Coordinates of C-alpha atoms and ligand atoms in Angstrom, one line a residue:
Chain A
X891 CA 19.7 -1.9 14.2
X892 CA 20.8 0.5 11.4
X893 CA 22.0 -2.1 8.9
X894 CA 18.9 -4.2 9.7
X895 CA 16.6 -1.2 9.1
X896 CA 18.4 -0.5 5.8
X897 CA 17.9 -4.2 4.8
X898 CA 14.2 -4.1 5.6
X899 CA 13.8 -0.9 3.8
X900 CA 15.3 -2.4 0.6
X901 CA 12.7 -5.3 1.2
X902 CA 10.0 -2.7 1.2
X903 CA 11.2 -1.5 -2.2
X904 CA 11.2 -5.0 -3.5
X905 CA 7.5 -5.2 -2.6
X906 CA 6.7 -2.3 -4.9
X907 CA 8.1 -4.1 -7.9
X908 CA 5.6 -4.6 -10.7
X909 CA 3.1 -2.7 -8.7
X910 CA 1.3 0.4 -10.2
X911 CA 3.5 2.7 -8.0
X912 CA 6.1 3.5 -10.6
X913 CA 3.5 4.1 -13.4
X914 CA 1.3 6.2 -11.1
X915 CA 4.4 8.3 -10.3
X916 CA 5.4 8.8 -13.9
X917 CA 1.9 9.4 -15.3
X918 CA 1.0 11.9 -12.5
X919 CA 4.3 13.7 -13.2
X920 CA 3.7 13.8 -17.0
X921 CA 0.1 14.9 -16.9
X922 CA 0.3 18.6 -16.4
X923 CA 3.4 19.3 -18.5
X924 CA 1.9 17.4 -21.4
X925 CA -1.3 19.5 -21.2
X926 CA 0.6 22.7 -20.9
X927 CA 2.7 22.0 -24.0
X928 CA -0.6 21.8 -26.0
X929 CA -2.0 24.9 -24.4
X930 CA 1.1 27.0 -25.0
X931 CA 1.4 25.9 -28.6
X932 CA -2.3 26.4 -29.3
X933 CA -2.7 29.8 -27.7
X934 CA 0.5 31.8 -28.3
X935 CA -1.5 35.0 -29.0
X936 CA -2.9 34.9 -25.4
X937 CA 0.2 33.6 -23.6
X938 CA 3.3 35.1 -25.3
X939 CA 2.9 38.4 -23.5
X940 CA 3.1 36.7 -20.1
X941 CA 6.3 34.9 -21.0
X942 CA 8.3 38.0 -22.1
X943 CA 9.8 39.0 -18.8
X944 CA 10.9 35.8 -17.1
X945 CA 10.0 33.0 -19.5
X946 CA 11.2 30.0 -17.4
X947 CA 9.9 31.2 -14.1
X948 CA 6.5 31.9 -15.7
X949 CA 6.5 28.5 -17.2
X950 CA 7.4 26.8 -13.9
X951 CA 4.7 28.6 -12.1
X952 CA 2.3 27.9 -14.9
X953 CA 2.9 24.2 -14.3
X954 CA 3.4 24.1 -10.5
X955 CA 0.2 26.0 -9.7
X956 CA -1.9 22.9 -10.6
X957 CA 0.5 20.5 -9.0
X958 CA 0.9 22.3 -5.6
X959 CA -2.9 22.7 -5.2
X960 CA -4.4 19.6 -6.8
X961 CA -2.1 17.0 -8.4
X962 CA 0.4 16.6 -5.5
X963 CA -2.3 16.1 -2.8
X964 CA -4.0 13.6 -5.1
X965 CA -0.8 11.8 -5.8
X966 CA 0.0 11.5 -2.1
X967 CA -3.4 10.2 -1.3
X968 CA -3.1 7.6 -4.0
X969 CA 0.5 6.5 -3.5
X970 CA 0.3 6.0 0.3
X971 CA -2.9 4.0 -0.2
X972 CA -1.3 1.9 -3.0
X973 CA 1.9 1.1 -1.0
X974 CA 0.0 0.2 2.2
X975 CA -2.6 -1.8 0.3
X976 CA 0.1 -4.2 -1.0
X977 CA 0.1 -5.7 2.5
X978 CA -3.7 -5.7 3.1
X979 CA -4.5 -7.1 -0.3
X980 CA -2.0 -10.0 0.1
X981 CA -2.9 -10.7 3.7
X982 CA 0.8 -10.2 4.5
X983 CA 0.6 -7.9 7.6
X984 CA 0.5 -10.9 9.9
X985 CA 3.6 -12.3 8.3
X986 CA 5.3 -9.0 8.6
X987 CA 4.4 -8.6 12.3
X988 CA 5.4 -12.2 13.0
X989 CA 8.9 -11.6 11.8
X990 CA 11.6 -10.4 14.2
X991 CA 11.3 -6.7 13.5
X992 CA 10.6 -3.9 15.9
X993 CA 7.4 -1.9 15.4
X994 CA 9.5 1.1 14.7
X995 CA 11.3 -0.8 11.9
X996 CA 8.0 -1.9 10.4
X997 CA 6.5 1.6 10.6
X998 CA 9.4 3.7 9.4
X999 CA 10.8 1.4 6.6
X1000 CA 7.5 1.7 4.7
X1001 CA 7.3 5.4 5.5
X1002 CA 10.8 5.8 3.9
X1003 CA 9.4 4.2 0.7
X1004 CA 6.7 6.9 0.6
X1005 CA 9.3 9.6 1.4
X1006 CA 11.4 8.5 -1.5
X1007 CA 8.5 8.2 -3.9
X1008 CA 7.1 11.7 -3.3
X1009 CA 10.4 13.5 -4.0
X1010 CA 10.9 11.2 -6.9
X1011 CA 7.6 12.2 -8.2
X1012 CA 8.6 15.9 -7.9
X1013 CA 11.9 15.2 -9.6
X1014 CA 10.1 13.5 -12.5
X1015 CA 7.7 16.4 -12.7
X1016 CA 10.4 19.0 -12.7
X1017 CA 12.2 17.0 -15.4
X1018 CA 9.1 16.8 -17.6
X1019 CA 8.4 20.5 -17.1
X1020 CA 11.9 21.4 -18.3
X1021 CA 11.6 19.0 -21.3
X1022 CA 8.1 20.4 -22.0
X1023 CA 9.6 24.0 -22.0
X1024 CA 12.3 23.0 -24.4
X1025 CA 9.8 21.3 -26.6
X1026 CA 7.6 24.3 -26.7
X1027 CA 10.6 26.5 -27.5
X1028 CA 11.7 24.2 -30.4
X1029 CA 8.3 24.5 -32.0
X1030 CA 7.7 28.1 -31.2
X1031 CA 10.9 30.0 -30.4
X1032 CA 9.0 33.1 -29.5
X1033 CA 8.6 31.7 -26.0
X1034 CA 12.3 32.1 -25.4
X1035 CA 12.5 28.9 -23.3
X1036 CA 16.1 28.3 -24.2
X1037 CA 18.3 25.6 -22.6
X1038 CA 20.9 28.1 -21.5
X1039 CA 18.5 30.3 -19.6
X1040 CA 16.8 27.7 -17.4
X1041 CA 16.1 29.2 -14.0
X1042 CA 17.2 26.2 -11.9
X1043 CA 17.2 28.2 -8.7
X1044 CA 13.6 29.1 -8.9
X1045 CA 12.6 25.5 -9.8
X1046 CA 14.5 24.2 -6.8
X1047 CA 13.0 26.8 -4.5
X1048 CA 9.4 26.1 -5.6
X1049 CA 9.9 22.3 -5.4
X1050 CA 11.6 22.4 -2.0
X1051 CA 9.0 24.6 -0.4
X1052 CA 6.0 22.7 -1.7
X1053 CA 7.7 19.4 -0.6
X1054 CA 8.1 20.8 2.9
X1055 CA 4.5 21.8 2.9
X1056 CA 3.2 18.4 1.9
X1057 CA 5.2 16.3 4.4
X1058 CA 2.7 16.3 7.2
X1059 CA -0.1 15.3 4.8
X1060 CA 2.0 12.4 3.5
X1061 CA 2.4 11.1 7.0
X1062 CA -1.3 11.6 7.9
X1063 CA -2.4 9.8 4.7
X1064 CA 0.1 7.0 5.5
X1065 CA -1.4 6.6 9.0
X1066 CA -5.0 6.6 7.6
X1067 CA -4.0 4.0 5.0
X1068 CA -2.5 1.8 7.8
X1069 CA -5.5 2.2 10.0
X1070 CA -8.2 1.0 7.5
X1071 CA -8.1 -2.3 5.7
X1072 CA -10.8 -0.9 3.3
X1073 CA -8.9 1.4 0.9
X1074 CA -12.0 3.5 0.2
X1075 CA -11.8 5.0 3.7
X1076 CA -8.4 6.6 3.6
X1077 CA -9.1 7.6 0.0
X1078 CA -12.4 9.3 0.9
X1079 CA -11.0 10.9 4.1
X1080 CA -8.1 12.2 2.2
X1081 CA -10.2 13.8 -0.5
X1082 CA -12.6 15.2 2.1
X1083 CA -9.8 16.7 4.1
X1084 CA -8.2 18.2 1.0
X1085 CA -11.5 19.7 -0.3
X1086 CA -12.2 21.1 3.2
X1087 CA -8.9 22.9 3.1
X1088 CA -9.8 24.5 -0.2
X1089 CA -13.2 25.6 1.1
X1090 CA -11.8 27.0 4.3
X1091 CA -8.9 28.8 2.6
X1092 CA -10.0 32.2 4.0
X1093 CA -10.6 31.1 7.5
X1094 CA -8.4 32.9 10.0
X1095 CA -7.3 29.6 11.8
X1096 CA -6.4 27.9 8.5
X1097 CA -2.7 28.0 9.4
X1098 CA -3.4 25.0 11.7
X1099 CA -4.7 22.9 8.8
X1100 CA -1.9 20.9 7.2
X1101 CA -3.8 20.0 4.0
X1102 CA -3.3 23.6 2.7
X1103 CA 0.4 24.1 3.5
X1104 CA 1.6 23.0 0.1
X1105 CA -0.9 25.3 -1.6
X1106 CA 0.2 28.2 0.6
X1107 CA 3.9 27.4 0.0
X1108 CA 3.3 28.0 -3.7
X1109 CA 0.7 30.8 -3.8
X1110 CA 1.8 33.2 -1.1
X1111 CA 4.2 35.8 -2.5
X1112 CA 6.9 35.5 0.1
X1113 CA 8.8 38.4 -1.4
X1114 CA 6.0 40.6 -0.3
X1115 CA 5.2 38.7 2.9
X1116 CA 8.5 37.2 4.2
X1117 CA 7.2 36.7 7.7
X1118 CA 4.5 34.3 6.3
X1119 CA 7.3 32.1 5.0
X1120 CA 8.6 31.6 8.6
X1121 CA 5.0 30.9 9.8
X1122 CA 4.3 28.3 7.2
X1123 CA 7.7 26.6 7.4
X1124 CA 7.4 26.4 11.2
X1125 CA 3.8 25.1 10.9
X1126 CA 4.9 22.5 8.3
X1127 CA 7.7 21.2 10.5
X1128 CA 5.5 21.2 13.7
X1129 CA 2.7 19.3 11.8
X1130 CA 5.2 16.8 10.6
X1131 CA 6.7 16.1 14.0
X1132 CA 3.2 15.9 15.5
X1133 CA 1.7 13.6 12.9
X1134 CA 4.7 11.2 13.0
X1135 CA 4.5 11.0 16.8
X1136 CA 0.7 10.4 16.8
X1137 CA 0.7 8.0 14.0
X1138 CA 3.5 5.9 15.4
X1139 CA 2.1 5.9 18.9
X1140 CA -1.3 4.8 17.6
X1141 CA 0.1 2.0 15.4
X1142 CA 2.3 0.7 18.2
X1143 CA -0.7 0.4 20.5
X1144 CA -3.2 -1.2 18.1
X1145 CA -4.9 -4.3 19.7
X1146 CA -4.7 -6.3 16.5
X1147 CA -2.0 -6.7 13.9
X1148 CA -2.4 -8.3 10.6
Chain B
X1281 CA 15.2 -25.1 32.5
X1282 CA 11.7 -25.7 31.4
X1283 CA 10.7 -28.7 29.2
X1284 CA 7.8 -26.8 27.6
X1285 CA 8.7 -25.0 24.4
X1286 CA 5.3 -23.3 24.3
X1287 CA 3.4 -22.6 27.5
X1288 CA 0.4 -20.5 28.4
X1289 CA -1.0 -20.0 31.9
X1290 CA -4.6 -19.2 32.4
X1291 CA -4.8 -17.5 29.1
X1292 CA -8.0 -15.5 28.5
X1293 CA -8.8 -13.4 25.6
X1294 CA -11.8 -11.4 24.2
X1295 CA -11.9 -9.1 21.3
X1296 CA -14.3 -7.0 23.3
X1297 CA -14.7 -6.5 27.0
X1298 CA -16.9 -9.1 28.7
X1299 CA -16.4 -11.5 25.8
X1300 CA -14.4 -14.7 26.4
X1301 CA -13.1 -16.1 23.2
X1302 CA -10.4 -17.9 25.1
X1303 CA -11.1 -19.2 28.6
X1304 CA -8.3 -20.4 30.8
X1305 CA -6.1 -22.0 28.2
X1306 CA -3.1 -23.8 29.7
X1307 CA -1.1 -24.9 26.7
X1308 CA 1.9 -27.2 27.2
X1309 CA 3.9 -28.0 24.1
X1310 CA 6.8 -30.3 24.9
X1311 CA 10.2 -30.0 23.1
X1312 CA 10.4 -32.1 20.0
X1313 CA 6.7 -32.8 19.7
X1314 CA 4.2 -32.4 16.9
X1315 CA 1.4 -30.8 18.9
X1316 CA -2.0 -31.1 17.1
X1317 CA -4.2 -28.3 18.2
X1318 CA -7.6 -29.6 17.4
X1319 CA -11.0 -27.9 17.5
X1320 CA -14.0 -27.2 15.3
X1321 CA -14.3 -23.9 13.4
X1322 CA -14.6 -20.9 15.6
X1323 CA -13.2 -22.7 18.6
X1324 CA -10.4 -20.2 19.1
X1325 CA -7.4 -21.9 17.5
X1326 CA -6.3 -19.0 15.3
X1327 CA -6.9 -16.5 18.2
X1328 CA -4.6 -18.6 20.4
X1329 CA -1.9 -18.8 17.8
X1330 CA -2.1 -15.1 17.1
X1331 CA -1.6 -14.4 20.8
X1332 CA 1.4 -16.7 20.8
X1333 CA 3.0 -14.8 18.0
X1334 CA 2.2 -11.4 19.5
X1335 CA -0.3 -10.5 16.7
X1336 CA -2.9 -9.7 19.3
X1337 CA -2.1 -7.4 22.1
X1338 CA -2.9 -8.6 25.6
X1339 CA -1.9 -6.9 28.8
X1340 CA -0.4 -9.8 30.9
X1341 CA -1.0 -12.9 28.8
X1342 CA 1.4 -15.2 30.6
X1343 CA 2.7 -16.7 27.4
X1344 CA 6.1 -18.3 27.3
X1345 CA 7.9 -19.5 24.2
X1346 CA 11.3 -21.1 24.4
X1347 CA 11.3 -20.0 28.0
X1348 CA 10.8 -16.3 27.3
X1349 CA 7.9 -14.1 27.9
X1350 CA 5.6 -12.9 25.1
X1351 CA 5.3 -10.0 24.3
X1352 CA 8.2 -8.9 26.5
X1353 CA 10.8 -10.8 24.5
X1354 CA 8.9 -10.6 21.2
X1355 CA 11.8 -10.1 18.9
X1356 CA 14.0 -12.8 20.5
X1357 CA 11.1 -15.3 20.3
X1358 CA 10.3 -14.5 16.7
X1359 CA 13.9 -14.9 15.7
X1360 CA 13.6 -18.6 16.7
X1361 CA 10.0 -19.2 15.6
X1362 CA 8.5 -19.8 12.2
X1363 CA 4.9 -19.2 11.5
X1364 CA 2.1 -19.7 9.0
X1365 CA -1.2 -18.3 10.0
X1366 CA -4.4 -19.1 8.1
X1367 CA -4.4 -18.6 4.3
X1368 CA -1.0 -18.0 2.6
X1369 CA 0.3 -14.6 3.1
X1370 CA 2.4 -14.0 0.0
X1371 CA 3.0 -11.0 -2.3
X1372 CA 1.2 -12.3 -5.3
X1373 CA 2.8 -9.9 -7.8
X1374 CA 6.2 -11.1 -6.8
X1375 CA 7.9 -14.4 -7.7
X1376 CA 8.6 -17.1 -5.1
X1377 CA 12.2 -16.0 -5.0
X1378 CA 11.3 -12.4 -4.4
X1379 CA 8.9 -13.3 -1.6
X1380 CA 11.7 -15.2 0.1
X1381 CA 14.1 -12.3 -0.5
X1382 CA 11.7 -9.9 1.2
X1383 CA 11.5 -12.1 4.4
X1384 CA 15.2 -13.1 4.3
X1385 CA 16.0 -9.5 5.0
X1386 CA 13.7 -9.5 8.0
X1387 CA 15.3 -12.7 9.4
X1388 CA 18.9 -11.6 8.5
X1389 CA 19.8 -14.9 7.2
X1390 CA 22.4 -15.6 4.4
X1391 CA 21.3 -15.7 0.8
X1392 CA 22.1 -19.4 0.6
X1393 CA 19.1 -20.2 2.8
X1394 CA 16.8 -19.2 0.0
X1395 CA 18.0 -22.0 -2.2
X1396 CA 17.9 -24.4 0.7
X1397 CA 14.3 -23.7 1.7
X1398 CA 13.2 -23.9 -1.9
X1399 CA 14.8 -27.3 -2.1
X1400 CA 13.2 -28.5 1.2
X1401 CA 9.7 -27.4 0.0
X1402 CA 10.5 -28.6 -3.6
X1403 CA 9.8 -25.3 -5.2
X1404 CA 13.1 -24.7 -6.9
X1405 CA 11.6 -25.0 -10.4
X1406 CA 8.8 -22.6 -9.6
X1407 CA 11.1 -20.0 -7.9
X1408 CA 10.9 -17.6 -10.8
X1409 CA 7.2 -17.8 -11.4
X1410 CA 4.9 -15.2 -9.9
X1411 CA 3.1 -16.6 -6.9
X1412 CA -0.2 -15.5 -8.4
X1413 CA 0.2 -18.5 -10.7
X1414 CA 1.0 -21.0 -7.9
X1415 CA -1.5 -23.6 -6.9
X1416 CA -2.8 -23.5 -3.4
X1417 CA -0.5 -26.3 -2.4
X1418 CA 2.5 -24.5 -3.8
X1419 CA 1.5 -21.3 -2.0
X1420 CA 1.2 -23.2 1.2
X1421 CA 4.7 -24.7 0.6
X1422 CA 6.1 -21.3 -0.1
X1423 CA 4.6 -20.2 3.1
X1424 CA 6.4 -23.0 4.9
X1425 CA 9.6 -22.1 3.1
X1426 CA 9.3 -18.5 4.5
X1427 CA 8.7 -19.9 7.9
X1428 CA 11.8 -22.1 7.6
X1429 CA 14.1 -19.3 6.3
X1430 CA 15.8 -18.6 9.6
X1431 CA 15.9 -22.3 10.6
X1432 CA 13.7 -21.8 13.6
X1433 CA 13.4 -24.2 16.5
X1434 CA 9.6 -23.9 16.7
X1435 CA 7.1 -23.9 13.9
X1436 CA 3.6 -22.6 14.5
X1437 CA 1.2 -23.5 11.7
X1438 CA -2.5 -22.7 11.5
X1439 CA -4.5 -25.2 9.4
X1440 CA -1.7 -25.6 6.9
X1441 CA -3.7 -28.2 4.9
X1442 CA -6.9 -26.4 4.8
X1443 CA -8.4 -26.4 1.3
X1444 CA -5.7 -28.6 -0.2
X1445 CA -6.4 -31.7 -2.4
X1446 CA -5.5 -35.1 -0.9
X1447 CA -2.0 -35.0 -2.6
X1448 CA -1.3 -31.6 -1.3
X1449 CA -2.4 -32.7 2.2
X1450 CA 0.0 -35.7 2.1
X1451 CA 2.9 -33.5 0.9
X1452 CA 2.4 -31.0 3.7
X1453 CA 2.0 -33.7 6.3
X1454 CA 5.2 -35.4 5.2
X1455 CA 7.1 -32.1 5.2
X1456 CA 6.0 -31.4 8.7
X1457 CA 6.9 -34.9 9.8
X1458 CA 10.4 -34.6 8.3
X1459 CA 11.0 -31.3 9.9
X1460 CA 10.1 -32.8 13.2
X1461 CA 11.9 -36.1 12.9
X1462 CA 15.0 -35.1 11.0
X1463 CA 15.5 -31.5 12.1
X1464 CA 14.1 -31.9 15.5
X1465 CA 11.8 -28.9 15.2
X1466 CA 8.9 -28.6 17.6
X1467 CA 5.7 -28.1 15.6
X1468 CA 2.4 -26.7 16.8
X1469 CA -0.1 -27.3 14.1
X1470 CA -3.8 -26.6 14.3
X1471 CA -6.6 -28.4 12.5
X1472 CA -10.3 -28.9 12.7
X1473 CA -9.9 -32.5 11.4
X1474 CA -9.2 -35.2 13.9
X1475 CA -8.0 -37.6 11.1
X1476 CA -5.3 -35.0 10.2
X1477 CA -4.1 -34.7 13.8
X1478 CA -4.2 -38.4 14.3
X1479 CA -1.9 -39.0 11.4
X1480 CA 0.6 -36.4 12.4
X1481 CA 0.7 -35.5 16.0
X1482 CA 2.5 -36.9 19.0
X1483 CA 0.5 -34.7 21.3
X1484 CA -3.0 -33.4 21.2
X1485 CA -4.9 -30.4 22.6
X1486 CA -8.6 -30.2 22.0
X1487 CA -10.1 -26.8 22.2
X1488 CA -13.8 -26.0 22.0
X1489 CA -15.6 -22.8 22.6
X1490 CA -12.4 -21.3 23.9
X1491 CA -11.8 -24.0 26.5
X1492 CA -9.0 -26.6 26.4
X1493 CA -11.0 -29.8 27.0
X1494 CA -8.2 -32.3 26.6
X1495 CA -4.4 -32.2 26.5
X1496 CA -2.0 -35.1 26.4
X1497 CA -0.2 -37.5 24.1
X1498 CA -2.0 -39.2 21.2
X1499 CA -1.8 -42.5 23.2
X1500 CA -3.4 -40.9 26.2
X1501 CA -6.2 -39.6 23.9
X1502 CA -6.7 -43.2 22.7
X1503 CA -6.8 -44.5 26.3
X1504 CA -9.2 -41.8 27.2
X1505 CA -11.4 -43.1 24.4
X1506 CA -11.8 -46.6 25.9
X1507 CA -12.8 -45.3 29.2
X1508 CA -15.8 -43.8 27.6
X1509 CA -16.3 -46.5 25.0
X1510 CA -19.5 -48.5 25.0
X1511 CA -20.4 -52.1 23.9
X1512 CA -23.7 -52.5 22.3
X1513 CA -24.9 -56.1 23.0
X1514 CA -28.0 -57.9 21.7
X1515 CA -29.2 -60.5 24.2
X1516 CA -32.2 -62.8 24.6
X1517 CA -32.7 -61.8 28.3
X1518 CA -32.1 -58.2 29.1
X1519 CA -32.9 -58.5 32.8
X1520 CA -30.6 -61.4 33.4
X1521 CA -27.8 -59.8 31.5
X1522 CA -28.1 -56.6 33.6
X1523 CA -27.9 -58.7 36.8
X1524 CA -24.8 -60.5 35.7
X1525 CA -22.8 -57.4 34.6
X1526 CA -24.0 -54.6 36.8
X1527 CA -21.6 -55.6 39.6
X1528 CA -18.6 -54.8 37.5
X1529 CA -19.7 -52.6 34.7
X1530 CA -22.0 -49.7 34.0
X1531 CA -25.0 -51.2 32.2
X1532 CA -28.0 -49.5 30.7
X1533 CA -30.9 -51.1 28.9
X1534 CA -31.4 -49.7 25.5
X1535 CA -34.6 -50.9 24.0
X1536 CA -36.2 -54.4 24.1
X1537 CA -33.1 -56.6 23.4
X1538 CA -30.0 -54.4 23.5
X1539 CA -27.9 -53.2 26.4
X1540 CA -25.0 -50.7 26.5
X1541 CA -22.0 -51.6 28.6
X1542 CA -19.3 -49.2 29.5
X1543 CA -15.8 -50.5 29.6
X1544 CA -12.2 -49.2 29.7
X1545 CA -10.0 -51.7 27.9
X1546 CA -10.6 -53.5 24.6
X1547 CA -9.9 -57.0 26.0
X1548 CA -12.8 -56.5 28.4
X1549 CA -15.2 -57.2 25.6
X1550 CA -14.2 -60.9 25.6
X1551 CA -14.7 -61.0 29.4
X1552 CA -18.1 -59.5 29.1
X1553 CA -19.1 -62.0 26.5
X1554 CA -17.8 -64.8 28.6
X1555 CA -19.7 -63.7 31.7
X1556 CA -23.0 -63.4 29.7
X1557 CA -22.7 -66.8 28.0
X1558 CA -21.6 -68.4 31.3
X1559 CA -24.6 -67.0 33.0
X1560 CA -26.9 -68.6 30.4
X1561 CA -27.6 -65.5 28.4
X1562 CA -27.7 -65.9 24.6
X1563 CA -25.6 -63.2 22.9
X1564 CA -26.6 -62.6 19.2
X1565 CA -24.6 -59.5 18.5
X1566 CA -21.8 -57.6 20.2
X1567 CA -20.4 -54.4 18.7
X1568 CA -18.4 -51.4 19.8
X1569 CA -20.0 -48.1 19.6
X1570 CA -18.3 -44.8 20.0
X1571 CA -14.9 -46.2 20.2
X1572 CA -13.5 -44.4 17.3
X1573 CA -11.7 -41.1 17.8
X1574 CA -14.1 -39.3 15.6
X1575 CA -16.9 -40.1 17.9
X1576 CA -14.8 -39.4 21.0
X1577 CA -13.9 -36.0 19.5
X1578 CA -17.6 -35.3 19.1
X1579 CA -18.3 -36.5 22.6
X1580 CA -15.6 -34.3 24.1
X1581 CA -16.7 -31.2 22.3
X1582 CA -20.4 -31.8 23.0
X1583 CA -19.9 -32.7 26.6
Ligands
ADP180 N1 -10.8 -10.2 14.7 C1 -11.8 -10.7 15.4 N2 -12.7 -9.8 15.9 C2 -13.8 -10.3 16.6 N3 -14.0 -11.6 16.8 C3 -13.2 -12.5 16.3 C4 -12.0 -12.1 15.5 N4 -11.4 -13.2 15.1 C5 -12.0 -14.2 15.5 N5 -13.1 -13.8 16.3 C6 -14.1 -14.7 16.9 O1 -13.3 -15.5 17.8 C7 -13.8 -16.9 17.8 C8 -12.7 -17.8 17.6 O2 -12.2 -17.6 16.3 P1 -10.9 -18.3 15.7 O3 -9.8 -18.2 16.7 O4 -10.6 -17.8 14.4 O5 -11.4 -19.8 15.6 P2 -10.7 -21.0 14.8 O6 -9.4 -20.6 14.3 O7 -10.6 -22.1 15.9 O8 -11.7 -21.4 13.8 C9 -14.9 -16.9 16.8 O9 -16.1 -16.9 17.5 C10 -14.7 -15.7 16.0 O10 -15.9 -15.2 15.5
MG181 MG1 -8.8 -20.6 12.3

């Protein structure tokens, strides 16, 4: 079973060859750091003061705030859609389901692809952010973003927390993409669910709403509210387990395949 | 041990409740046969084949392939079954070789099989081209190559020649015939064209509006045809002709000077003519109507 699952997962990666997946990942990762290089270099008089204390941490948060709240949810909605649409567009679901693979194998091998691409996106983004910081520093050394002072710990902490926060959403979006042949539906639902989260941010039950977890993971100051970290980590994990179970159960019991 | 490679028992199916797309289908596909599954568009062919492959869920479908129950032994059955359902299902952004590599992993067969199936389907030269650039015939052949990867005992193909040009049709037909005769594979192939089935099949099942109206060997279908065949005879005395023949054959008067006579064997036409002439009736024309399979097919499905 395990070697077979591994083989089929590599097959899932072959399917993404020459698709837009890699480009989407790199472009989405490059977008914010590129803009921020321009902003920092154009507006030093406004920004330099903020960078005095902890230049790298400030720069990380400067970049991550957009990603945690906006770009990452967008990326997840698009990439799950793109990966699953490869099968719909080519009419290949029937061939996949007519091959001797268990439903679990089919469901999880593709989920693995998504769960590799999302961290890969974050890795690329973090890489671009560091490069952007070094570039800014080389043009304007007043920012003090030196190679020797890179705050790797903070970067890793932010990335890890936000990733944990977005896991459930990536599974929910995967499920929606599997459910609907028409890609507009999971796209529209994803955007709707995400915007709803932003609108309802102050609602007292919002902690049950997975689409805000990655935003919370970034914006809540856990040094001041450490108990909140426990709540959000627990919620993220619970939502992940729940969404995987529901999505898998539902897909296994669909009346039609392919 | 059961002789039927594919077998369904009282198979019913509807996409919605109180809808009967399939109605009491009892498919019997013998080992080593090429079973032509014939029916007009919308008859239920694809639905049947999707059920056989477990692509449609049904509670207790009573489907057996290779002696095993579907969907209970789904994976065991699919390990020994190759399939091609409706239009080609290929990853168009990948090359032929990459498409085969994707499915090779699912079938767990050695890498050498890829070259072999490319050779069988004569696609070796196009292996490195993206399948987007393939002609429909090449796509269909690659679909068959995928179905052959794991050297299955059974092939299930849904209208594999649909939309192909005459050359493409001949190629696919010869490929199926070789697979059956040389490699002993049992093939279940659907079509809405009788002429296709006639040229290829050893056994035939005719489905119409979800019901299996005929099932048997091709020879049985041809015999069946004569039982229902009619002679159209032009005579100078209709009343006398009817008297002479009505004791032995079913006769109906059809207009002023023609009668229709039902018969079962081709050599009976000579006997009928002999009886008429011997009885003093002048026969000016004698022709067979409705004794080609095409007409029979239409008769069966419009009955
Ligand atoms: N996915 C589906 N949902 C609802 N009805 C369907 C579906 N697929 C086929 N049908 C209906 O089932 C009947 C049989 O279709 P099908 O099996 O595709 O026929 P054939 O392959 O013989 O042309 C048709 O009336 C068709 O409209
Ligand atoms: Mg069909």
